[in-house]
CSV table of C-alpha atoms in Angstrom, one decimal:
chain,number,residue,atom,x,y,z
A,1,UNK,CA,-11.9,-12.9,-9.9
A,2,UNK,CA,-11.4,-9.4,-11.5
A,3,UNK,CA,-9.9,-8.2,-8.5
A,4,UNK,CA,-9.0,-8.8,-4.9
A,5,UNK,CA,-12.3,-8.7,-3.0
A,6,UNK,CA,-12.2,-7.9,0.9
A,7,UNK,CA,-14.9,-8.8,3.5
A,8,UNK,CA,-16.7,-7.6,5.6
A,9,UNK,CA,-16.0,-4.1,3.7
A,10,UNK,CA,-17.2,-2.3,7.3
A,11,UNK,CA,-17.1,-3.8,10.6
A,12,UNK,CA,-18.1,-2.2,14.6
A,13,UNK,CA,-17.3,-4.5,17.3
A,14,UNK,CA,-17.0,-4.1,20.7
A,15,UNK,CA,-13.7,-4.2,22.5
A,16,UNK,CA,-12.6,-7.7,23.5
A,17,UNK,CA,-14.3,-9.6,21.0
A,18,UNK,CA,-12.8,-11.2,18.0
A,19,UNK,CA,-12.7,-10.3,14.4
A,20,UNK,CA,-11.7,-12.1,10.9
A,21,UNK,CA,-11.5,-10.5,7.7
A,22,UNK,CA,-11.2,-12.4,5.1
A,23,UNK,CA,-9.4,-11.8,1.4
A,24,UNK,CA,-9.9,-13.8,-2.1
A,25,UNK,CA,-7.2,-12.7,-4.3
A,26,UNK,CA,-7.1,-12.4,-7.8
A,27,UNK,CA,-6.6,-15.7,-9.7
A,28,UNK,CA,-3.7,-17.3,-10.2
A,29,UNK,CA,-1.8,-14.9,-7.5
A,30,UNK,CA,0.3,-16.8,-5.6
A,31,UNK,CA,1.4,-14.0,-3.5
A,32,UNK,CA,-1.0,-12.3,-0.6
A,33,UNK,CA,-0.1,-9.5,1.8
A,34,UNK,CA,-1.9,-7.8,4.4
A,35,UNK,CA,-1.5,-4.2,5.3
A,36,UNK,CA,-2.9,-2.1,8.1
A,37,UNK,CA,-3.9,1.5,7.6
A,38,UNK,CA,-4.3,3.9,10.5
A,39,UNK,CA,-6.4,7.3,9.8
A,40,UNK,CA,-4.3,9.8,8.0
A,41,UNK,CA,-1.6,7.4,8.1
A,42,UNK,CA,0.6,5.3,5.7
A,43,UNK,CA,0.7,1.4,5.3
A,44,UNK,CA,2.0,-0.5,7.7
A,45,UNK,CA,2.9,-3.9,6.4
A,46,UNK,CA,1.7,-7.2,9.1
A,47,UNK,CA,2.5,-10.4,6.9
A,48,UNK,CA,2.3,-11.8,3.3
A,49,UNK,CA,2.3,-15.4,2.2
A,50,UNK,CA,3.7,-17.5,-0.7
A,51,UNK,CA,1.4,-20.3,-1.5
A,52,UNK,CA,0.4,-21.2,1.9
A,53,UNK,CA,3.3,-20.7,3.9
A,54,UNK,CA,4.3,-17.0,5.6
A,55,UNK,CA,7.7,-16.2,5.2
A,56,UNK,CA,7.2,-13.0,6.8
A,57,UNK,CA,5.2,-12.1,9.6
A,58,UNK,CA,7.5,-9.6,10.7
A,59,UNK,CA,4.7,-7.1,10.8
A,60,UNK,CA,2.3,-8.4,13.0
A,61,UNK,CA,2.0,-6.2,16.2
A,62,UNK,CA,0.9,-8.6,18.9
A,63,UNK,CA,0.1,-12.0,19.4
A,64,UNK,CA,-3.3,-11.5,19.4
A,65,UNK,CA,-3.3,-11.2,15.5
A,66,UNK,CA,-2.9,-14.1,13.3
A,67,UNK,CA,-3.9,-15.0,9.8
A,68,UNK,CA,-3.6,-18.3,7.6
A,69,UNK,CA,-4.1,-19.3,4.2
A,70,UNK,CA,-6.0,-22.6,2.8
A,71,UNK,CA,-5.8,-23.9,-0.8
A,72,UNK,CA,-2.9,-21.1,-2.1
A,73,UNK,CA,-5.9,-18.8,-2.3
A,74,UNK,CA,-8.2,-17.7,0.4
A,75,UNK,CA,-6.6,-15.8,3.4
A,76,UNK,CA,-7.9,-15.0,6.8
A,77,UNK,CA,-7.2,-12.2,9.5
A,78,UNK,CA,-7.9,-13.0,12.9
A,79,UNK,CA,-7.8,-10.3,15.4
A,80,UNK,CA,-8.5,-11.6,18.9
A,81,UNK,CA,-10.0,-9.7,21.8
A,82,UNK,CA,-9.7,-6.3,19.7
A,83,UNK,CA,-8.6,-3.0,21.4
A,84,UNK,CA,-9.4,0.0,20.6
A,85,UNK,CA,-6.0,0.7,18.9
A,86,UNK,CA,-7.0,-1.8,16.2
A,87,UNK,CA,-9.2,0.1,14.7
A,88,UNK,CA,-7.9,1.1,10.7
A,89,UNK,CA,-8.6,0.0,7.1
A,90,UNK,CA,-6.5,-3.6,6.8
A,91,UNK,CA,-6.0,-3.8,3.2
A,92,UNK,CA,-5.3,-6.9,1.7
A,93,UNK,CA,-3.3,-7.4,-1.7
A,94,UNK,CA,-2.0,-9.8,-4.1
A,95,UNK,CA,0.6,-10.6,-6.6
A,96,UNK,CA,1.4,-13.2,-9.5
A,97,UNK,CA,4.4,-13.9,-7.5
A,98,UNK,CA,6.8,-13.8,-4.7
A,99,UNK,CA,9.4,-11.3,-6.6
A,100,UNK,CA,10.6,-8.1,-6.3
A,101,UNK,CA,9.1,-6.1,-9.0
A,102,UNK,CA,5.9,-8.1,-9.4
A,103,UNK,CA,3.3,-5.7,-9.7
A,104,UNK,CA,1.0,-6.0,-6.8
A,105,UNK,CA,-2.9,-5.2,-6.4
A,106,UNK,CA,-5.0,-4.0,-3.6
A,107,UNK,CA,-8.4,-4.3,-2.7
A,108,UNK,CA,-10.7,-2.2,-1.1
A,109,UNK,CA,-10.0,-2.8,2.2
A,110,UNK,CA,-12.4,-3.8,5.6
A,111,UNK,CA,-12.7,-0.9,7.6
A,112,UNK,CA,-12.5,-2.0,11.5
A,113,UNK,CA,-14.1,0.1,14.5
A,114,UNK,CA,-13.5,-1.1,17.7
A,115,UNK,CA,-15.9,0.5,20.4
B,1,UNK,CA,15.4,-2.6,7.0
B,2,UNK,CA,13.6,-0.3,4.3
B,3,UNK,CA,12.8,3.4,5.4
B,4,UNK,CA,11.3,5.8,3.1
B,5,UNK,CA,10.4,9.5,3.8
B,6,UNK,CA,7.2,11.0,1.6
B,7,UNK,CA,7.4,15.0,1.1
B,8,UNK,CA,5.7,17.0,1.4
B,9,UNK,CA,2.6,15.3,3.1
B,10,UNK,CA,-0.1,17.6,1.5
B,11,UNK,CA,0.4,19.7,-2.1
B,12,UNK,CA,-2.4,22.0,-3.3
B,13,UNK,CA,-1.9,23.2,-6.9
B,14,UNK,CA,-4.6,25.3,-9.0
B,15,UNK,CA,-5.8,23.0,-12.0
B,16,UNK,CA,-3.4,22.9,-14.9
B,17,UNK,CA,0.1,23.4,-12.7
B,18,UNK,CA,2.8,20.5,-12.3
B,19,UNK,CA,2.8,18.6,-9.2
B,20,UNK,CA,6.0,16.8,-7.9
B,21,UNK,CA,6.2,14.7,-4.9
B,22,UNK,CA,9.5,13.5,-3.8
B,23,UNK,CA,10.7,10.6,-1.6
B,24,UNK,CA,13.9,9.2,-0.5
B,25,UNK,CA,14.8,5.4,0.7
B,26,UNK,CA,17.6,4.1,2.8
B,27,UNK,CA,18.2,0.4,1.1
B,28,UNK,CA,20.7,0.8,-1.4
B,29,UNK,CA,19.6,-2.9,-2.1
B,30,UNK,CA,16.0,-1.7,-3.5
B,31,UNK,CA,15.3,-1.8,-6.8
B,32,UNK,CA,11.6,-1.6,-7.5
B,33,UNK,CA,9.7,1.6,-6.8
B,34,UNK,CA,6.1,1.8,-7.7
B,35,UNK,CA,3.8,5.0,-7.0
B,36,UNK,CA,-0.4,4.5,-5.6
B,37,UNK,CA,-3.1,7.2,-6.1
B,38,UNK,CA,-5.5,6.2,-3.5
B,39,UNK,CA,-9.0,7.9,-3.8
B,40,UNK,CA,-11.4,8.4,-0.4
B,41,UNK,CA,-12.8,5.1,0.8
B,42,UNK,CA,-10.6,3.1,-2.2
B,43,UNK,CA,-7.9,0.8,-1.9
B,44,UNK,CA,-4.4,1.7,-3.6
B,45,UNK,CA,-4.3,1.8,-7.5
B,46,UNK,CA,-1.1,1.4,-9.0
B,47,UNK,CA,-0.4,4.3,-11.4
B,48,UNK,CA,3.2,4.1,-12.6
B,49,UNK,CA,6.5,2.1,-11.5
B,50,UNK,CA,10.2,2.4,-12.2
B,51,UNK,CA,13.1,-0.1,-11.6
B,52,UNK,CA,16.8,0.5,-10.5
B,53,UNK,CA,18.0,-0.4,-14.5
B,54,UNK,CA,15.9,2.9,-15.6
B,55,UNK,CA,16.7,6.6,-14.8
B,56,UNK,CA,13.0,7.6,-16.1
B,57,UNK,CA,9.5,6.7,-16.8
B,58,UNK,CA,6.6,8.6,-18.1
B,59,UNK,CA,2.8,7.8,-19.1
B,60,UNK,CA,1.1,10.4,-20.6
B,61,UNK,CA,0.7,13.1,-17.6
B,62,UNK,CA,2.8,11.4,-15.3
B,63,UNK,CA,6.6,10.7,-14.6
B,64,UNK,CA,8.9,9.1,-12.8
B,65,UNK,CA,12.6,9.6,-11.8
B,66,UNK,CA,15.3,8.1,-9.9
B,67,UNK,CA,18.4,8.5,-8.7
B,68,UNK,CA,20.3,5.7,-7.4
B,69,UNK,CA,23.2,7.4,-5.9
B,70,UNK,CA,21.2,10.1,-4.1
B,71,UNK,CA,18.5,7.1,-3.0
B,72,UNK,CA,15.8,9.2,-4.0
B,73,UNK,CA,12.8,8.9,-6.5
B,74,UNK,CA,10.1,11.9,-7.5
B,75,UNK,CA,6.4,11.8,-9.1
B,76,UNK,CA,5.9,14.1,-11.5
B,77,UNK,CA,2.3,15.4,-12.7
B,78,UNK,CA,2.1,18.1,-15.0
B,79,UNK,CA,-1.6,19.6,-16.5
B,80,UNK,CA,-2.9,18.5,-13.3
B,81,UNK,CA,-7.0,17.8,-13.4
B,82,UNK,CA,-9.3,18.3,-10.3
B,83,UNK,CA,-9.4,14.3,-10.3
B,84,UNK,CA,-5.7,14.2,-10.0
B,85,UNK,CA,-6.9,14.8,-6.2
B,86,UNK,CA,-5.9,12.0,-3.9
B,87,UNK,CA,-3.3,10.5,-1.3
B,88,UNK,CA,-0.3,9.3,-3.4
B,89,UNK,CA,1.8,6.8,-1.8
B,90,UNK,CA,5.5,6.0,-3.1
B,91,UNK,CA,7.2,2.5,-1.9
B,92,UNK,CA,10.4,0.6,-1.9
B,93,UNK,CA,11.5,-2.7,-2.4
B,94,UNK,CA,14.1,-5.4,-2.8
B,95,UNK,CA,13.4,-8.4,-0.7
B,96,UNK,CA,9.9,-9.4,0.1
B,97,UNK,CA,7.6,-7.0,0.6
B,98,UNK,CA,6.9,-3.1,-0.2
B,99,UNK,CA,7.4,-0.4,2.1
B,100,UNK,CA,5.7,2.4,1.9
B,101,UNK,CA,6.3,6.5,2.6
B,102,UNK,CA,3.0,8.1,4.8
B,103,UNK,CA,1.9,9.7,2.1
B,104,UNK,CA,1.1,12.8,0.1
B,105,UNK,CA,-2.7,14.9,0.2
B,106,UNK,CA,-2.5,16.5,-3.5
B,107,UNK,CA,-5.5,18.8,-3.3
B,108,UNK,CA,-6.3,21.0,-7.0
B,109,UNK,CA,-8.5,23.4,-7.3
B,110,UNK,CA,-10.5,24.2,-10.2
């Protein structure tokens, strides 16, 4: 695609249940990264992958997030019984590759409330 | 790992002055440092990078500088426009991933 496309671009759910956001990078990346964004706040980095594999996942603040990625393209968020505190912009992003320098691209982001 | 400090977090200029935003890293093993305008409700936009091999960079209104002794890298934006308004975001990397500063609120007023 033109760029990296994010979805759902809004979501409200209610405490306890669980969310996935999904991300379609641009193609021909190889490289996907996930970011959280708290209001008013900068980017806090939860995981990237390289092909399908995550070499990192340093970022992700609890077991109760996960994420995957199928066919070296599509990637998925999973955030399970959400809290409150999970409530940001997750931005997802993507590069040609795995190497410092590589420019990377962001999407839009999906903007999660938790009630 | 990486740490980078943003300053100052919010910059209001009247339209036409310069605007500089500085940041400073702790990895003396970084070597990439790109600079993202983001706009209300947008995702980051790349708007100008730099590398470790380069002491400058500049594109038209914009400029970059580092300084790989002091660890520490500055946006410049002179003749700035009401639409230079935004959140810039400066990062760091040399391993895997970018990390980013917490940002900078560059308000200017017509």
């Amino acid at each position: 695609g033109a760029g990296v496309s994010q979805s759902p671009s809004n979501k409200v759910t209610e405490k306890g249940k669980d969310v996935e956001l999904r991300c379609d990078p641009i193609s021909g990346h190889t490289a996907l990264y996930w970011y959280r964004q708290s209001l008013g706040q900068g980017l806090e980095f939860l995981i990237y992958f390289q092909g399908n594999s995550a070499p990192d996942k340093s970022g992700l603040p609890s077991d109760r997030f996960s994420a995957e990625r199928t066919g070296g393209s599509v990637s998925t968020l999973t955030i399970q019984r959400t809290q409150q505190e999970d409530s940001a912009v997750y931005l997802c992003a993507s590069s040609l590759v795995q190497i410092s320098g590589n420019t990377i691209y962001f999407g839009e982001g999906s903007w999660l409330t938790v009630v | 790992g990486e740490n980078v400090e943003q300053h100052p977090s919010t910059l209001s200029v009247q339209e036409g002055d310069s605007a500089v935003i500085k940041c400073t890293y702790s990895d003396s093993a970084s070597n990439y440092f790109p600079w993202y305008k983001q706009e209300l409700g947008k995702g980051p936009q790349l708007i100008i990078d730099i590398r470790s091999n380069v002491g400058e960079k500049k594109d038209q209104r914009i400029a970059v500088t580092l300084n790989k002794t002091a660890k520490h890298f500055s946006l410049h934006i002179t003749e700035t426009q009401p639409e230079d308004s935004a959140v810039y975001f400066c990062a760091a990397t040399g391993y895997s991933t970018l990390t980013f500063g917490k940002g900078t609120m560059l308000l200017v007023s017509p």
